[in-house]
Amino acid sequence: MENNEILLKPAMSFAVLKIMPIIFLALIFLLLAWYLSPLFVFFSIGTLAAGWYRLLYIRKSIYLITPEVVRVSRGIFFKRTDMLETYRIKDYVITQSFVLQILGLMNITLKSTDAENPIIWMVGIPESDIIDRIREYVQEARKHNRIYEIN
């Protein structure tokens, strides 16, 4: 990986936070198995399997930002990679809920002029000054490709 490439992944704490409702549901099924019928153990196992899949799906998301392109890869069994030319990025938004602030994480939304990917979400990434680097890449790409914005 070159020095000007940025590789980001959602944090493990973000992935665990996202699957907490699934874990609680699995625990409820275990309690139902204890009090009502042992058959609820199968529902608990199925719910835990779904939670494990969701955790892996979140952790396998990869955001690669280069001066030319933003590449977003997602998926476990069926991978999808979206690429967005940096000169097409129009706006950047950072959002942080209270829980994300406590965990030192942030969500980034990139708005673009691309028809296929008008919005790119990068969720659960560690807090940093990444927006400033992306902005520099966008300005360089626009100069290099001679693209000027007319309002």
mmCIF file of C-alpha atoms in Angstrom:
data_model
loop_
_atom_site.group_PDB
_atom_site.id
_atom_site.type_symbol
_atom_site.label_atom_id
_atom_site.label_comp_id
_atom_site.label_asym_id
_atom_site.label_seq_id
_atom_site.Cartn_x
_atom_site.Cartn_y
_atom_site.Cartn_z
ATOM 1 C CA MET A 1 0.000 0.000 0.000
ATOM 2 C CA GLU A 2 1.381 3.394 -0.966
ATOM 3 C CA ASN A 3 1.747 6.270 1.448
ATOM 4 C CA ASN A 4 -1.110 8.259 -0.106
ATOM 5 C CA GLU A 5 -3.636 5.399 0.119
ATOM 6 C CA ILE A 6 -5.927 5.202 3.123
ATOM 7 C CA LEU A 7 -7.426 1.874 4.177
ATOM 8 C CA LEU A 8 -10.347 2.001 6.618
ATOM 9 C CA LYS A 9 -12.489 -0.709 8.225
ATOM 10 C CA PRO A 10 -15.373 -0.540 10.689
ATOM 11 C CA ALA A 11 -14.183 -1.012 14.269
ATOM 12 C CA MET A 12 -14.940 -4.208 16.155
ATOM 13 C CA SER A 13 -16.716 -2.209 18.876
ATOM 14 C CA PHE A 14 -19.065 -0.800 16.204
ATOM 15 C CA ALA A 15 -19.820 -4.291 14.858
ATOM 16 C CA VAL A 16 -20.541 -5.646 18.344
ATOM 17 C CA LEU A 17 -22.792 -2.657 19.044
ATOM 18 C CA LYS A 18 -24.743 -3.375 15.857
ATOM 19 C CA ILE A 19 -25.363 -7.045 16.730
ATOM 20 C CA MET A 20 -26.361 -6.456 20.380
ATOM 21 C CA PRO A 21 -30.123 -6.665 19.627
ATOM 22 C CA ILE A 22 -29.549 -10.028 17.920
ATOM 23 C CA ILE A 23 -27.618 -11.312 20.932
ATOM 24 C CA PHE A 24 -30.412 -10.221 23.284
ATOM 25 C CA LEU A 25 -32.956 -12.000 21.073
ATOM 26 C CA ALA A 26 -30.870 -15.180 21.240
ATOM 27 C CA LEU A 27 -30.807 -14.889 25.036
ATOM 28 C CA ILE A 28 -34.586 -14.509 25.105
ATOM 29 C CA PHE A 29 -34.912 -17.685 23.040
ATOM 30 C CA LEU A 30 -32.617 -19.448 25.528
ATOM 31 C CA LEU A 31 -34.839 -18.341 28.401
ATOM 32 C CA LEU A 32 -37.885 -19.578 26.516
ATOM 33 C CA ALA A 33 -36.120 -22.901 25.984
ATOM 34 C CA TRP A 34 -35.423 -23.115 29.711
ATOM 35 C CA TYR A 35 -38.991 -22.326 30.799
ATOM 36 C CA LEU A 36 -41.243 -23.478 27.950
ATOM 37 C CA SER A 37 -39.775 -25.903 25.459
ATOM 38 C CA PRO A 38 -36.271 -27.117 24.593
ATOM 39 C CA LEU A 39 -37.120 -26.542 20.927
ATOM 40 C CA PHE A 40 -36.447 -22.823 21.409
ATOM 41 C CA VAL A 41 -32.728 -23.706 21.568
ATOM 42 C CA PHE A 42 -32.811 -24.097 17.780
ATOM 43 C CA PHE A 43 -34.207 -20.571 17.412
ATOM 44 C CA SER A 44 -31.433 -19.318 19.680
ATOM 45 C CA ILE A 45 -28.766 -21.068 17.616
ATOM 46 C CA GLY A 46 -30.245 -19.709 14.383
ATOM 47 C CA THR A 47 -30.346 -16.200 15.811
ATOM 48 C CA LEU A 48 -26.727 -16.439 16.959
ATOM 49 C CA ALA A 49 -25.718 -17.661 13.490
ATOM 50 C CA ALA A 50 -27.437 -14.619 11.963
ATOM 51 C CA GLY A 51 -25.630 -12.361 14.441
ATOM 52 C CA TRP A 52 -22.277 -13.969 13.623
ATOM 53 C CA TYR A 53 -22.913 -13.456 9.900
ATOM 54 C CA ARG A 54 -23.818 -9.801 10.500
ATOM 55 C CA LEU A 55 -20.654 -9.275 12.562
ATOM 56 C CA LEU A 56 -18.487 -10.759 9.812
ATOM 57 C CA TYR A 57 -20.317 -8.743 7.135
ATOM 58 C CA ILE A 58 -19.654 -5.478 8.978
ATOM 59 C CA ARG A 59 -16.011 -6.336 9.670
ATOM 60 C CA LYS A 60 -15.367 -7.401 6.050
ATOM 61 C CA SER A 61 -16.328 -3.945 4.757
ATOM 62 C CA ILE A 62 -13.248 -2.206 3.387
ATOM 63 C CA TYR A 63 -12.920 1.442 2.390
ATOM 64 C CA LEU A 64 -9.839 2.240 0.284
ATOM 65 C CA ILE A 65 -9.293 5.913 -0.499
ATOM 66 C CA THR A 66 -6.679 6.911 -3.068
ATOM 67 C CA PRO A 67 -6.069 10.227 -4.842
ATOM 68 C CA GLU A 68 -7.926 8.858 -7.894
ATOM 69 C CA VAL A 69 -10.739 6.669 -6.542
ATOM 70 C CA VAL A 70 -12.735 5.710 -3.453
ATOM 71 C CA ARG A 71 -13.278 1.937 -3.402
ATOM 72 C CA VAL A 72 -15.901 0.377 -1.112
ATOM 73 C CA SER A 73 -15.943 -3.437 -0.824
ATOM 74 C CA ARG A 74 -18.638 -5.340 1.068
ATOM 75 C CA GLY A 75 -19.789 -8.910 1.414
ATOM 76 C CA ILE A 76 -18.719 -12.344 2.551
ATOM 77 C CA PHE A 77 -20.046 -14.893 0.081
ATOM 78 C CA PHE A 78 -21.055 -12.395 -2.600
ATOM 79 C CA LYS A 79 -18.670 -9.452 -2.763
ATOM 80 C CA ARG A 80 -19.587 -6.097 -4.215
ATOM 81 C CA THR A 81 -17.020 -3.390 -4.895
ATOM 82 C CA ASP A 82 -18.159 0.129 -5.722
ATOM 83 C CA MET A 83 -15.701 2.651 -7.108
ATOM 84 C CA LEU A 84 -16.167 6.386 -7.094
ATOM 85 C CA GLU A 85 -13.829 8.771 -8.877
ATOM 86 C CA THR A 86 -12.645 11.373 -6.372
ATOM 87 C CA TYR A 87 -13.334 14.305 -8.691
ATOM 88 C CA ARG A 88 -17.058 13.389 -8.540
ATOM 89 C CA ILE A 89 -17.305 13.921 -4.763
ATOM 90 C CA LYS A 90 -19.341 17.040 -4.015
ATOM 91 C CA ASP A 91 -19.913 17.041 -0.265
ATOM 92 C CA TYR A 92 -18.696 15.364 2.930
ATOM 93 C CA VAL A 93 -20.693 14.796 6.105
ATOM 94 C CA ILE A 94 -19.442 13.408 9.410
ATOM 95 C CA THR A 95 -22.039 12.112 11.861
ATOM 96 C CA GLN A 96 -21.436 10.898 15.395
ATOM 97 C CA SER A 97 -24.150 9.706 17.707
ATOM 98 C CA PHE A 98 -23.527 9.901 21.438
ATOM 99 C CA VAL A 99 -22.471 6.240 21.551
ATOM 100 C CA LEU A 100 -20.071 6.691 18.609
ATOM 101 C CA GLN A 101 -18.529 9.697 20.341
ATOM 102 C CA ILE A 102 -17.918 7.609 23.460
ATOM 103 C CA LEU A 103 -16.315 4.858 21.357
ATOM 104 C CA GLY A 104 -14.210 7.344 19.345
ATOM 105 C CA LEU A 105 -15.871 6.406 16.054
ATOM 106 C CA MET A 106 -17.633 8.262 13.263
ATOM 107 C CA ASN A 107 -19.755 7.766 10.161
ATOM 108 C CA ILE A 108 -18.818 9.545 6.940
ATOM 109 C CA THR A 109 -21.213 10.269 4.094
ATOM 110 C CA LEU A 110 -19.759 11.202 0.706
ATOM 111 C CA LYS A 111 -22.213 12.809 -1.718
ATOM 112 C CA SER A 112 -21.289 12.665 -5.384
ATOM 113 C CA THR A 113 -22.473 13.331 -8.914
ATOM 114 C CA ASP A 114 -22.103 9.669 -9.839
ATOM 115 C CA ALA A 115 -25.380 8.160 -11.110
ATOM 116 C CA GLU A 116 -24.686 4.652 -9.748
ATOM 117 C CA ASN A 117 -23.360 5.763 -6.347
ATOM 118 C CA PRO A 118 -24.784 9.175 -5.420
ATOM 119 C CA ILE A 119 -24.084 8.503 -1.732
ATOM 120 C CA ILE A 120 -21.261 6.465 -0.173
ATOM 121 C CA TRP A 121 -21.508 5.595 3.539
ATOM 122 C CA MET A 122 -18.458 4.697 5.580
ATOM 123 C CA VAL A 123 -19.735 3.542 8.967
ATOM 124 C CA GLY A 124 -18.046 2.838 12.273
ATOM 125 C CA ILE A 125 -14.572 4.047 11.333
ATOM 126 C CA PRO A 126 -12.110 5.415 13.885
ATOM 127 C CA GLU A 127 -12.259 9.133 14.466
ATOM 128 C CA SER A 128 -9.600 11.020 12.456
ATOM 129 C CA ASP A 129 -9.001 13.957 10.123
ATOM 130 C CA ILE A 130 -9.801 11.815 7.080
ATOM 131 C CA ILE A 131 -12.162 14.428 5.599
ATOM 132 C CA ASP A 132 -9.272 16.864 5.172
ATOM 133 C CA ARG A 133 -7.275 14.239 3.251
ATOM 134 C CA ILE A 134 -10.292 13.361 1.079
ATOM 135 C CA ARG A 135 -10.829 17.051 0.347
ATOM 136 C CA GLU A 136 -7.183 17.396 -0.749
ATOM 137 C CA TYR A 137 -7.559 14.344 -3.019
ATOM 138 C CA VAL A 138 -10.737 15.804 -4.555
ATOM 139 C CA GLN A 139 -9.078 19.156 -5.240
ATOM 140 C CA GLU A 140 -6.029 17.475 -6.811
ATOM 141 C CA ALA A 141 -8.203 15.210 -8.973
ATOM 142 C CA ARG A 142 -10.293 18.141 -10.197
ATOM 143 C CA LYS A 143 -7.163 20.102 -11.126
ATOM 144 C CA HIS A 144 -5.615 17.075 -12.830
ATOM 145 C CA ASN A 145 -8.784 16.345 -14.855
ATOM 146 C CA ARG A 146 -9.515 20.056 -15.474
ATOM 147 C CA ILE A 147 -12.940 19.913 -13.868
ATOM 148 C CA TYR A 148 -14.398 23.173 -12.627
ATOM 149 C CA GLU A 149 -17.629 23.679 -10.737
ATOM 150 C CA ILE A 150 -20.028 26.271 -12.109
ATOM 151 C CA ASN A 151 -22.745 27.530 -9.782
#
